[in-house]
Tab-separated table of C-alpha atoms in Angstrom:
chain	number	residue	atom	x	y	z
A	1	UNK	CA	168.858	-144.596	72.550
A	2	UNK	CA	170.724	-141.934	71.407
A	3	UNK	CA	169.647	-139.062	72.978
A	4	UNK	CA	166.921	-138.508	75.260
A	5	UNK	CA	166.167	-134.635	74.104
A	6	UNK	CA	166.210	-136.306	70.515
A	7	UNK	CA	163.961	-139.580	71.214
A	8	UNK	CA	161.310	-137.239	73.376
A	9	UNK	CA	161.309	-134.688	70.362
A	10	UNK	CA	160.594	-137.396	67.539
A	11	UNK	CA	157.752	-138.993	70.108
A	12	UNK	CA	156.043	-135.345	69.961
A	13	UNK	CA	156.576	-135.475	66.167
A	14	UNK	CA	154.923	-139.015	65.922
A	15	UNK	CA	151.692	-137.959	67.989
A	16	UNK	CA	151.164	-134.866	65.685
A	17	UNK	CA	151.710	-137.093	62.447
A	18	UNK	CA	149.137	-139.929	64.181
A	19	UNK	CA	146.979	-137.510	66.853
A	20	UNK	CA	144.698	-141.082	66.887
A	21	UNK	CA	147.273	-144.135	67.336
A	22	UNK	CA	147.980	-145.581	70.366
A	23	UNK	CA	151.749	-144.614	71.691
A	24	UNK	CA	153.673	-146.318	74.400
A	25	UNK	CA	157.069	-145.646	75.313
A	26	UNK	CA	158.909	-148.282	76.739
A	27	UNK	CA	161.403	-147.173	78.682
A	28	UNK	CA	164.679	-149.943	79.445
A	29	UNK	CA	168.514	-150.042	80.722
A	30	UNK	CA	169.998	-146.225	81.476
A	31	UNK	CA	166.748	-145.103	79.562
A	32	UNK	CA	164.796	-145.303	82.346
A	33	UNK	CA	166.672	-142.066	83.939
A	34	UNK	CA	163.676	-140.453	81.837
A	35	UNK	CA	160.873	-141.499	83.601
A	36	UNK	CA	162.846	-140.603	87.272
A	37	UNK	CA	160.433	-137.359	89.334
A	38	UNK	CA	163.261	-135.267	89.691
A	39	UNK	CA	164.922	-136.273	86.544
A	40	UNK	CA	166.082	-133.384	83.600
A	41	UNK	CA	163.475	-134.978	81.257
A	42	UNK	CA	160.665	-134.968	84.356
A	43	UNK	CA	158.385	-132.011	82.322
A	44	UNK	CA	159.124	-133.132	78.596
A	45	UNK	CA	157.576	-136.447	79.551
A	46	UNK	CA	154.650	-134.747	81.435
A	47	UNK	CA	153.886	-132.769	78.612
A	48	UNK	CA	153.833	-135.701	76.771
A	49	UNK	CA	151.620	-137.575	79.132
A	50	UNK	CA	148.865	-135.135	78.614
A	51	UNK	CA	148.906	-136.047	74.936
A	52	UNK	CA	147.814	-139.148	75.934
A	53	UNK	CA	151.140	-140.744	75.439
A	54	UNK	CA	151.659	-143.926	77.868
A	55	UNK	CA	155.232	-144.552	79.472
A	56	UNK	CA	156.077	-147.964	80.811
A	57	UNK	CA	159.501	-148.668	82.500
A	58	UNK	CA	161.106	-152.129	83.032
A	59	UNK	CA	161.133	-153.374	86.443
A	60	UNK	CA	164.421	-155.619	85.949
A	61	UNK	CA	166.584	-151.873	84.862
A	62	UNK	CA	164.905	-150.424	87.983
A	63	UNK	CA	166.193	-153.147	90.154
A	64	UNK	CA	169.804	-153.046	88.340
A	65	UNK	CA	169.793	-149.594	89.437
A	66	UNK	CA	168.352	-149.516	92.866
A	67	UNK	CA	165.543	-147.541	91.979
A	68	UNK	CA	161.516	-147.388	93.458
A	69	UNK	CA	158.587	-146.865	91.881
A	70	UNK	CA	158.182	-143.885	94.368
A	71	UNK	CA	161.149	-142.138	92.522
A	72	UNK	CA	159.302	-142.261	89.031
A	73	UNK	CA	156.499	-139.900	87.265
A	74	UNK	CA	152.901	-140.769	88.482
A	75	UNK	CA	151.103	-142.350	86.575
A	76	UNK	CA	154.272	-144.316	84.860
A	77	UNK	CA	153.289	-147.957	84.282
A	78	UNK	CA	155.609	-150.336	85.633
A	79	UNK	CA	156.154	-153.801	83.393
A	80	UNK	CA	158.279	-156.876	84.225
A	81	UNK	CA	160.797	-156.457	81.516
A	82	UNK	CA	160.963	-153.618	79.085
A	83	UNK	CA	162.184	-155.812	76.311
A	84	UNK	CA	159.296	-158.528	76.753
A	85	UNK	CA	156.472	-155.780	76.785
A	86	UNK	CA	157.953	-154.933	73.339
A	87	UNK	CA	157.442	-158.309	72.536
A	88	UNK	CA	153.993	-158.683	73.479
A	89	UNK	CA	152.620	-155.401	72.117
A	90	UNK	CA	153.943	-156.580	68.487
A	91	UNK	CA	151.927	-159.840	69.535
A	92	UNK	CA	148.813	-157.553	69.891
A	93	UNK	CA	149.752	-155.697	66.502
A	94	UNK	CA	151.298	-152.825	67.550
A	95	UNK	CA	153.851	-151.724	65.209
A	96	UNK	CA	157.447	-151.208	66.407
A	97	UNK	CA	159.733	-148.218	66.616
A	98	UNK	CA	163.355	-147.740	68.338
A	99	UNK	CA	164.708	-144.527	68.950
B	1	UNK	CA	172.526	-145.014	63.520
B	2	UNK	CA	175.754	-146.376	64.403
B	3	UNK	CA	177.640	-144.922	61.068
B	4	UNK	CA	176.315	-144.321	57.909
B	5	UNK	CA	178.682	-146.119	55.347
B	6	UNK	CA	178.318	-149.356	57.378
B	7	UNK	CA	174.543	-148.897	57.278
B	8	UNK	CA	174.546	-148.296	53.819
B	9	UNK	CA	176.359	-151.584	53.125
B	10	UNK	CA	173.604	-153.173	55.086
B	11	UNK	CA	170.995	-152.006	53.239
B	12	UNK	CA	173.156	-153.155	50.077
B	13	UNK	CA	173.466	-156.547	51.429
B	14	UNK	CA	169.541	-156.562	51.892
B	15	UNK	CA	168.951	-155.568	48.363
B	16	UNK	CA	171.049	-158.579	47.250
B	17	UNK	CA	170.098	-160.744	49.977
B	18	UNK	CA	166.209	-160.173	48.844
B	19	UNK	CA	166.020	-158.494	45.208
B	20	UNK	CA	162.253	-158.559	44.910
B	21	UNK	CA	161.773	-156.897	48.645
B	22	UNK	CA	160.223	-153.474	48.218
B	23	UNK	CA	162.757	-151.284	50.320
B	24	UNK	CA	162.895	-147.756	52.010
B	25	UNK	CA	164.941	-145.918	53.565
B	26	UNK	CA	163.425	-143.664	55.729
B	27	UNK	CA	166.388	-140.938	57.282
B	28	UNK	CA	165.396	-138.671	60.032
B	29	UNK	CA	167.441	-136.749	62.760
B	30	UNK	CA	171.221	-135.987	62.048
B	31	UNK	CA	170.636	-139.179	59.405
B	32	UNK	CA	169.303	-136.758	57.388
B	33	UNK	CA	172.923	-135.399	55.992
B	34	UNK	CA	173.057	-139.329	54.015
B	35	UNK	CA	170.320	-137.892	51.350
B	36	UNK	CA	172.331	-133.934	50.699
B	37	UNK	CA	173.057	-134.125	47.136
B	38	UNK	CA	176.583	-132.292	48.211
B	39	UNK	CA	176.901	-134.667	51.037
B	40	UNK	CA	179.799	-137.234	51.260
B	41	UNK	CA	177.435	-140.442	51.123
B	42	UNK	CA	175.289	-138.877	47.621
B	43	UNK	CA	176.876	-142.067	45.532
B	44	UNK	CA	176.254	-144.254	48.011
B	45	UNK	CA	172.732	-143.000	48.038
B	46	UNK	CA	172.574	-142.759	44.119
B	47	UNK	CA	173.767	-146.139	43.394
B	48	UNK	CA	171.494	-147.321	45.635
B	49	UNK	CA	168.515	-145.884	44.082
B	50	UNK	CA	169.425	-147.427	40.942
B	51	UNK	CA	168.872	-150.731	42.801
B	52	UNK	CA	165.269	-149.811	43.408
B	53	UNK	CA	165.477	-148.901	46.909
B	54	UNK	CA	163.171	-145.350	47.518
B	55	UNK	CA	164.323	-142.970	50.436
B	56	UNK	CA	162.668	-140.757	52.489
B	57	UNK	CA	163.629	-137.889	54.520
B	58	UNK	CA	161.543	-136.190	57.695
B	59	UNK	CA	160.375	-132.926	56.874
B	60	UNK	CA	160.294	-131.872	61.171
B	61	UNK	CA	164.072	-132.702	60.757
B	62	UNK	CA	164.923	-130.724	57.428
B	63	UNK	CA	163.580	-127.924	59.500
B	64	UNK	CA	164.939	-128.320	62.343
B	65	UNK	CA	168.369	-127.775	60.310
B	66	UNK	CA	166.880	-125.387	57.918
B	67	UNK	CA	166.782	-127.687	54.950
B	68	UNK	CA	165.216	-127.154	51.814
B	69	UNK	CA	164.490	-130.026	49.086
B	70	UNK	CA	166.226	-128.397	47.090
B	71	UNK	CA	169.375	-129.413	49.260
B	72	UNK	CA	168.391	-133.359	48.907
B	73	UNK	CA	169.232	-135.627	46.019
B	74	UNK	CA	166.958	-135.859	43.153
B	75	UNK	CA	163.636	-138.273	43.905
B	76	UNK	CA	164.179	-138.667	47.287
B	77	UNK	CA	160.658	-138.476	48.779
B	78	UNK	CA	159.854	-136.075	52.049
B	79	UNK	CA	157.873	-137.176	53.971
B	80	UNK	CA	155.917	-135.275	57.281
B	81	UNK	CA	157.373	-137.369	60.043
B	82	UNK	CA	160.009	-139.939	59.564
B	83	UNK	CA	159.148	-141.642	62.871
B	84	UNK	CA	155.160	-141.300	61.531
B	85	UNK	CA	155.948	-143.028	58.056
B	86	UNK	CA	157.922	-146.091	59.990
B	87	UNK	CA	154.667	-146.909	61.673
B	88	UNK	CA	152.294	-146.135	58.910
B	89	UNK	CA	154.288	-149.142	56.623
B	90	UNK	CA	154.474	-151.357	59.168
B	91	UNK	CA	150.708	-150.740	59.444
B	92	UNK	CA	150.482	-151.402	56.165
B	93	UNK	CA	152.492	-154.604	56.357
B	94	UNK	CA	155.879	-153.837	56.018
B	95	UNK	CA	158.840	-155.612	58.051
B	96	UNK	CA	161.025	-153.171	60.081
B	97	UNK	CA	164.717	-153.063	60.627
B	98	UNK	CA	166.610	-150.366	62.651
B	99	UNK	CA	170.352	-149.522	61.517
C	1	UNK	CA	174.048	-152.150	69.939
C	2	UNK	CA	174.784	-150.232	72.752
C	3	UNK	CA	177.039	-152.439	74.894
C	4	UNK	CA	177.148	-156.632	74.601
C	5	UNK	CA	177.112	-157.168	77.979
C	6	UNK	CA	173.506	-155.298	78.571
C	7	UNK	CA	172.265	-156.660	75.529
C	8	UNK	CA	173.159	-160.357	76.067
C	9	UNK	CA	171.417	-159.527	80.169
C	10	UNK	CA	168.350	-158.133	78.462
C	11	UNK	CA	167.844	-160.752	76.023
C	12	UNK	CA	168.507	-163.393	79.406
C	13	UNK	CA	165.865	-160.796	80.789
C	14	UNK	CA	163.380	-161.689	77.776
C	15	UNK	CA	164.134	-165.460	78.448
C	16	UNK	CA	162.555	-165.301	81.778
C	17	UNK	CA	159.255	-163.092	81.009
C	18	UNK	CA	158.652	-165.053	77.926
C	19	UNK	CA	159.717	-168.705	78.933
C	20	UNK	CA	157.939	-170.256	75.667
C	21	UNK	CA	158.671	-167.888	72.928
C	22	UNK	CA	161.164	-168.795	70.077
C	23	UNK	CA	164.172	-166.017	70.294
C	24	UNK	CA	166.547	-166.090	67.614
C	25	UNK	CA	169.397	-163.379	67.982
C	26	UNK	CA	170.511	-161.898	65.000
C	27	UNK	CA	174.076	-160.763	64.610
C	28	UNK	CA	175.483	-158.670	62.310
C	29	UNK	CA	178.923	-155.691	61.550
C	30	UNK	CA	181.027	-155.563	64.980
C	31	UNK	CA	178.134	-157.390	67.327
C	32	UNK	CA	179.210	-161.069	65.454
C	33	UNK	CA	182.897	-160.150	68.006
C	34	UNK	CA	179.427	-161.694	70.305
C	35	UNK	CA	179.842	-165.123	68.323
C	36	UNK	CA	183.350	-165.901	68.803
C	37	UNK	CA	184.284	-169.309	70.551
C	38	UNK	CA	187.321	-167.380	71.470
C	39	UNK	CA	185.746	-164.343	72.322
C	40	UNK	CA	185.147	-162.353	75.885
C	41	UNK	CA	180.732	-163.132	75.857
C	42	UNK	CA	181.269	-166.896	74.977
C	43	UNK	CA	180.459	-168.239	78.536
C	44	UNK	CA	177.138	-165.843	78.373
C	45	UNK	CA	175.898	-166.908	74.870
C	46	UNK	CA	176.603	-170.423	75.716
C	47	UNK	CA	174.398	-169.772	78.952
C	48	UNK	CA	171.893	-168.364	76.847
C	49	UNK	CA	171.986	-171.146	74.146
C	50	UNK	CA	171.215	-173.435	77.296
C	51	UNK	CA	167.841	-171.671	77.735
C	52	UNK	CA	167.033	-172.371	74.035
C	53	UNK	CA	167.879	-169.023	72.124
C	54	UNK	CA	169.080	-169.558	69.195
C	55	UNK	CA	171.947	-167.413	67.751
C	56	UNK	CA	172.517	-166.610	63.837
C	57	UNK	CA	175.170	-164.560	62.384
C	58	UNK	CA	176.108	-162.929	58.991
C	59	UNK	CA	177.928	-163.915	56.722
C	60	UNK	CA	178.634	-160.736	55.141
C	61	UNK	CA	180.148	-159.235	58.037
C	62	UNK	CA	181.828	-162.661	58.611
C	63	UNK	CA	183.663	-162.135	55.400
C	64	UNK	CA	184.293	-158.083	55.849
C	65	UNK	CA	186.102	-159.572	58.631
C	66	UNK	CA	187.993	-162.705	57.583
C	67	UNK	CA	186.110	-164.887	60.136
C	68	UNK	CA	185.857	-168.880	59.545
C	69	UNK	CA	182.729	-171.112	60.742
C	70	UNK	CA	185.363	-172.481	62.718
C	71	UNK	CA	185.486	-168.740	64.821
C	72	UNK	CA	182.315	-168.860	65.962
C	73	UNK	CA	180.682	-171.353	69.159
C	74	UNK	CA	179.536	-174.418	68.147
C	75	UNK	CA	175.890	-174.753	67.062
C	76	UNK	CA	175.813	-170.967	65.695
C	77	UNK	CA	173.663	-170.793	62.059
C	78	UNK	CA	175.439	-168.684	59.453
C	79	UNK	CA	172.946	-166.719	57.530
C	80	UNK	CA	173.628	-165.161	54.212
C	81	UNK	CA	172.507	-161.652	55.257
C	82	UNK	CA	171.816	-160.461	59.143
C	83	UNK	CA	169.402	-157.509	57.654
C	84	UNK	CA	167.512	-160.126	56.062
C	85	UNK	CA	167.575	-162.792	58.034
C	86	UNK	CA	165.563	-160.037	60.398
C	87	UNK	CA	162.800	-159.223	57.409
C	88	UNK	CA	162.278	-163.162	56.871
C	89	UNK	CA	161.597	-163.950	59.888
C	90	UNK	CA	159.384	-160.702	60.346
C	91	UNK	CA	157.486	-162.031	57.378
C	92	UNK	CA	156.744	-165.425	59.170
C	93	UNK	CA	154.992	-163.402	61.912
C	94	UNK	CA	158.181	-163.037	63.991
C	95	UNK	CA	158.280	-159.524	66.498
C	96	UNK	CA	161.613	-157.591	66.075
C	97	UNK	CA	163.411	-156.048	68.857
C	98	UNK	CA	166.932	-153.918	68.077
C	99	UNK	CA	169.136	-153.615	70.901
């Protein structure tokens, strides 16, 4: 990820340019610092949330960095391993993007 | 994008490595400076185009650097979202590769 | 690629949430340093190759770089082109993850 400010910017962009797709953000490694309650990025994520924007973050990065579900958004799914729920969506025929 | 001369070698080496591929390059974010027809990279770019690979640039990120199309090279396509027109190929069959 | 170290630990990550998919890594520019029998990551791709990932690297950047076969671990493919080695195997129904 380059830059969090950045990546949450072009995931506004992409719900504007497809208001009907499906979007989920899957959230991995230092990336996760997004999805934290009390994080810098806690109301740009909200705000996307209530575009109907999904967030998922990887359990395995949470554990890496001592981190509860209790200390993330509500309403933030959490999934085994970021990198396999990219996987699996693809498998389902979502299409892929990496910011 | 790690740098932009090494990624366009890659996309070089993918012309050569599969000449019948339709390719495109789709720039968006700070990646946009690669398709300025003043920029450093604008024979890069050029030869590359006579190779048959298209490029498009994101029109949210021309104006978020107050960019007109006048600035870009010659036949470079604009398109509304970068990040929209990387899902809407894939949709539409195309393979994905992120530099 | 961000850092080798969290990229080799996710893709051991991906190993264990999807025990029975085929994972080929693709290597390509400064990442194929990850390939070297000499190199600092050869005890963790050699774990890896254990759990049945399978590890291909390019030869273009092998030759930017002056690299042998004889460089890399034993049992490594050499593939003409990393960026198309990814879009071939996308086209056989393969999912694509950068990291």
């Amino acid at each position: 990820m380059e830059n969090a400010k950045s990546a949450l910017k072009s995931i506004k962009n992409l719900r504007e340019d497809l208001p009907l797709e499906e979007i989920e953000v899957v959230l991995h490694q230092e990336a996760i610092d997004i999805a934290l309650s009390n994080g810098e990025y806690s109301n740009l994520v909200l705000d996307l949330m209530t575009r109907d924007i999904g967030f998922a973050v990887c359990y395995n990065s949470m554990k890496a960095r001592d981190l509860k579900s209790t200390d993330l958004i509500d309403g933030i799914k959490i999934v085994d391993a970021g990198v396999g729920e990219i996987i699996k969506l693809q498998k389902d025929g979502w299409a892929y993007l990496k910011l």
